[in-house]
Amino acid sequence: MAASHPTRAMAEHNLQHTISLLIRTPAALDALLRDLPESWTARNEGESTWSAFDVVGHLVYCERVNWMPRVRQFAKSEAFKRFDRRGHLQEVEGKSIGQLLDEFSRLRSENLDQLRALNLQPDDLRMRAEHPVLGMVTLSELLSTWAAHDLTHMHQISRVMAHQYRDAVGPFIRNLGVLKCAGHSSP
């Protein structure tokens, strides 16, 4: 019997599926980035864009000040504070990519332990909070966004790294979709 291949997006958030993705991001980034020459990790796509190093710093910053602090705000019915998308700039000062990867892995593990400890139930996922730009959001939407945010930045890192060979690939560029994508680098 052939395996089923769903082609539609998941209509509802599934917390266990979200956690299963969030667990994997640190290891995936570690496998891709650790011990690479800086020519891969420190270069960006041009003015006002991020390098792979910047993106990992951003992910560290999000683990520290965004995801779990906001999850806890739902229970308190507190409005979210505005998120500083450039807050990672202080996170990266004086650190190596390896240090950032280690910190990201540690913080993600701690945050997922805290998330599991909340023992969230379906009713909890419907809790609402006020986002400073988007208005009312649910906990389910925030948790879904956490997973999609990881995937967005993994895509961004792949694109930024591929950009380093933009000219070197010559006419093959027409077959490389990663070199045609133009989104997600700007804060």
Coordinates of C-alpha atoms in Angstrom, one line a residue:
M1 CA 0.0 0.0 0.0
A2 CA 1.4 3.4 -1.0
A3 CA 2.0 6.0 1.7
S4 CA -0.3 8.9 1.9
H5 CA 1.2 12.2 0.8
P6 CA -0.9 15.1 2.1
T7 CA -0.7 18.1 -0.2
R8 CA -2.7 20.6 1.9
A9 CA -1.4 22.6 4.9
M10 CA -2.3 21.4 8.4
A11 CA -5.6 23.1 9.3
E12 CA -5.0 22.9 13.0
H13 CA -2.0 23.3 15.2
N14 CA -0.6 20.1 16.7
L15 CA 1.6 20.8 19.7
Q16 CA 3.5 17.5 19.5
H17 CA 4.2 18.1 15.8
T18 CA 5.4 21.6 16.6
I19 CA 7.7 20.3 19.4
S20 CA 9.1 17.6 17.1
L21 CA 10.2 20.2 14.6
L22 CA 11.5 22.7 17.3
I23 CA 13.7 19.9 18.8
R24 CA 15.5 19.4 15.5
T25 CA 16.4 22.9 14.6
P26 CA 19.5 23.3 16.8
A27 CA 21.0 20.0 15.5
A28 CA 20.2 20.9 11.9
L29 CA 21.9 24.3 12.1
D30 CA 24.8 22.8 14.0
A31 CA 25.4 20.2 11.3
L32 CA 25.2 22.8 8.6
L33 CA 27.2 25.6 10.2
R34 CA 29.7 24.4 12.8
D35 CA 33.4 24.7 11.8
L36 CA 32.6 26.2 8.4
P37 CA 35.0 28.9 7.2
E38 CA 33.7 32.4 8.0
S39 CA 33.4 33.0 4.2
W40 CA 30.2 30.8 4.5
T41 CA 28.9 32.1 7.9
A42 CA 29.8 35.8 8.0
R43 CA 28.8 37.0 4.6
N44 CA 25.4 38.3 3.7
E45 CA 23.5 39.2 0.6
G46 CA 24.3 42.9 0.7
E47 CA 23.3 46.0 2.6
S48 CA 20.7 45.5 5.3
T49 CA 20.8 41.7 5.1
W50 CA 21.8 39.1 7.6
S51 CA 24.5 36.5 7.4
A52 CA 24.1 32.9 8.8
F53 CA 26.0 34.2 11.9
D54 CA 23.4 37.0 12.3
V55 CA 20.5 34.6 11.9
V56 CA 21.8 32.2 14.6
G57 CA 22.3 35.2 16.9
H58 CA 18.7 36.3 16.2
L59 CA 17.5 32.7 17.0
V60 CA 19.4 32.9 20.3
Y61 CA 17.8 36.2 21.1
C62 CA 14.3 34.9 20.3
E63 CA 14.8 31.9 22.6
R64 CA 15.8 34.3 25.4
V65 CA 13.2 37.1 25.0
N66 CA 10.4 36.1 22.7
W67 CA 8.9 32.6 22.6
M68 CA 8.6 31.3 26.2
P69 CA 8.2 34.8 27.7
R70 CA 5.2 35.3 25.4
V71 CA 3.8 31.8 26.1
R72 CA 3.8 32.7 29.8
Q73 CA 2.1 36.0 29.1
F74 CA -1.0 34.2 27.8
A75 CA -1.7 32.8 31.2
K76 CA -1.3 36.2 32.8
S77 CA -3.5 37.9 30.1
E78 CA -0.7 40.4 29.5
A79 CA -0.2 42.2 26.3
F80 CA 3.0 41.5 24.4
K81 CA 5.8 44.0 24.5
R82 CA 7.2 45.1 21.1
F83 CA 9.9 42.8 19.9
D84 CA 13.3 44.3 18.9
R85 CA 14.2 42.5 15.6
R86 CA 17.7 43.9 15.9
G87 CA 18.1 42.9 19.6
H88 CA 20.4 40.0 18.5
L89 CA 23.2 42.5 17.7
Q90 CA 24.2 42.5 21.4
E91 CA 23.8 38.7 21.6
V92 CA 26.5 38.1 19.0
E93 CA 29.2 40.6 20.2
G94 CA 32.5 38.7 20.8
K95 CA 31.1 35.3 20.1
S96 CA 31.9 32.6 17.6
I97 CA 29.3 30.8 15.5
G98 CA 30.1 27.7 17.6
Q99 CA 29.3 29.5 20.8
L100 CA 26.0 30.8 19.3
L101 CA 25.1 27.3 18.2
D102 CA 25.8 25.9 21.7
E103 CA 23.8 28.7 23.3
F104 CA 20.9 28.2 20.9
S105 CA 20.8 24.4 21.6
R106 CA 20.9 25.0 25.4
L107 CA 18.2 27.6 25.4
R108 CA 16.0 25.7 23.0
S109 CA 16.2 22.6 25.2
E110 CA 15.4 24.6 28.3
N111 CA 12.5 26.3 26.6
L112 CA 11.0 23.1 25.3
D113 CA 11.3 21.6 28.8
Q114 CA 9.4 24.6 30.1
L115 CA 6.8 24.3 27.4
R116 CA 6.2 20.6 28.1
A117 CA 6.0 21.3 31.8
L118 CA 3.0 23.5 31.2
N119 CA 1.1 20.4 30.1
L120 CA -1.0 22.5 27.7
Q121 CA -4.5 21.3 26.9
P122 CA -6.6 22.1 23.8
D123 CA -8.5 24.8 25.7
D124 CA -5.2 26.4 26.7
L125 CA -4.2 26.7 23.0
R126 CA -7.2 29.0 22.5
M127 CA -6.0 31.5 25.1
R128 CA -5.6 35.0 23.6
A129 CA -3.2 37.8 24.1
E130 CA -2.7 41.2 22.5
H131 CA 0.2 41.5 20.0
P132 CA 1.4 45.1 19.6
V133 CA 1.1 45.0 15.8
L134 CA -1.1 42.1 14.9
G135 CA -3.8 42.5 17.5
M136 CA -5.4 39.5 19.3
V137 CA -3.6 36.2 18.7
T138 CA -4.0 32.7 20.2
L139 CA -1.4 30.6 21.9
S140 CA -1.8 28.1 19.1
E141 CA -1.0 30.7 16.5
L142 CA 2.1 31.8 18.5
L143 CA 3.4 28.2 18.8
S144 CA 2.7 27.5 15.1
T145 CA 4.7 30.7 14.3
W146 CA 7.6 29.5 16.4
A147 CA 7.9 26.4 14.2
A148 CA 7.4 28.4 11.0
H149 CA 9.9 31.0 12.2
D150 CA 12.6 28.3 12.5
L151 CA 11.9 27.1 9.0
T152 CA 11.9 30.6 7.6
H153 CA 15.4 31.2 9.1
M154 CA 16.7 27.8 7.9
H155 CA 15.5 28.8 4.4
Q156 CA 17.2 32.2 4.8
I157 CA 20.5 30.6 5.9
S158 CA 20.4 28.3 2.9
R159 CA 19.7 31.2 0.5
V160 CA 22.3 33.5 2.0
M161 CA 24.9 30.7 1.8
A162 CA 24.0 29.9 -1.8
H163 CA 24.3 33.6 -2.7
Q164 CA 28.0 33.3 -2.0
Y165 CA 28.2 31.2 -5.2
R166 CA 25.7 33.3 -7.2
D167 CA 28.4 34.3 -9.8
A168 CA 30.4 31.1 -9.6
V169 CA 27.5 28.8 -10.8
G170 CA 27.4 30.6 -14.2
P171 CA 24.6 29.6 -16.5
F172 CA 23.4 27.0 -14.0
I173 CA 21.8 29.8 -12.0
R174 CA 18.6 29.4 -14.1
N175 CA 18.1 26.0 -12.5
L176 CA 18.8 27.0 -8.9
G177 CA 15.6 28.3 -7.2
V178 CA 17.5 29.2 -4.1
L179 CA 19.3 31.9 -6.0
K180 CA 16.1 33.3 -7.4
C181 CA 14.3 33.7 -4.0
A182 CA 14.5 37.3 -2.7
G183 CA 12.8 37.3 0.6
H184 CA 13.4 37.1 4.4
S185 CA 16.8 38.7 4.8
S186 CA 15.7 42.1 5.9
P187 CA 14.8 42.5 9.6

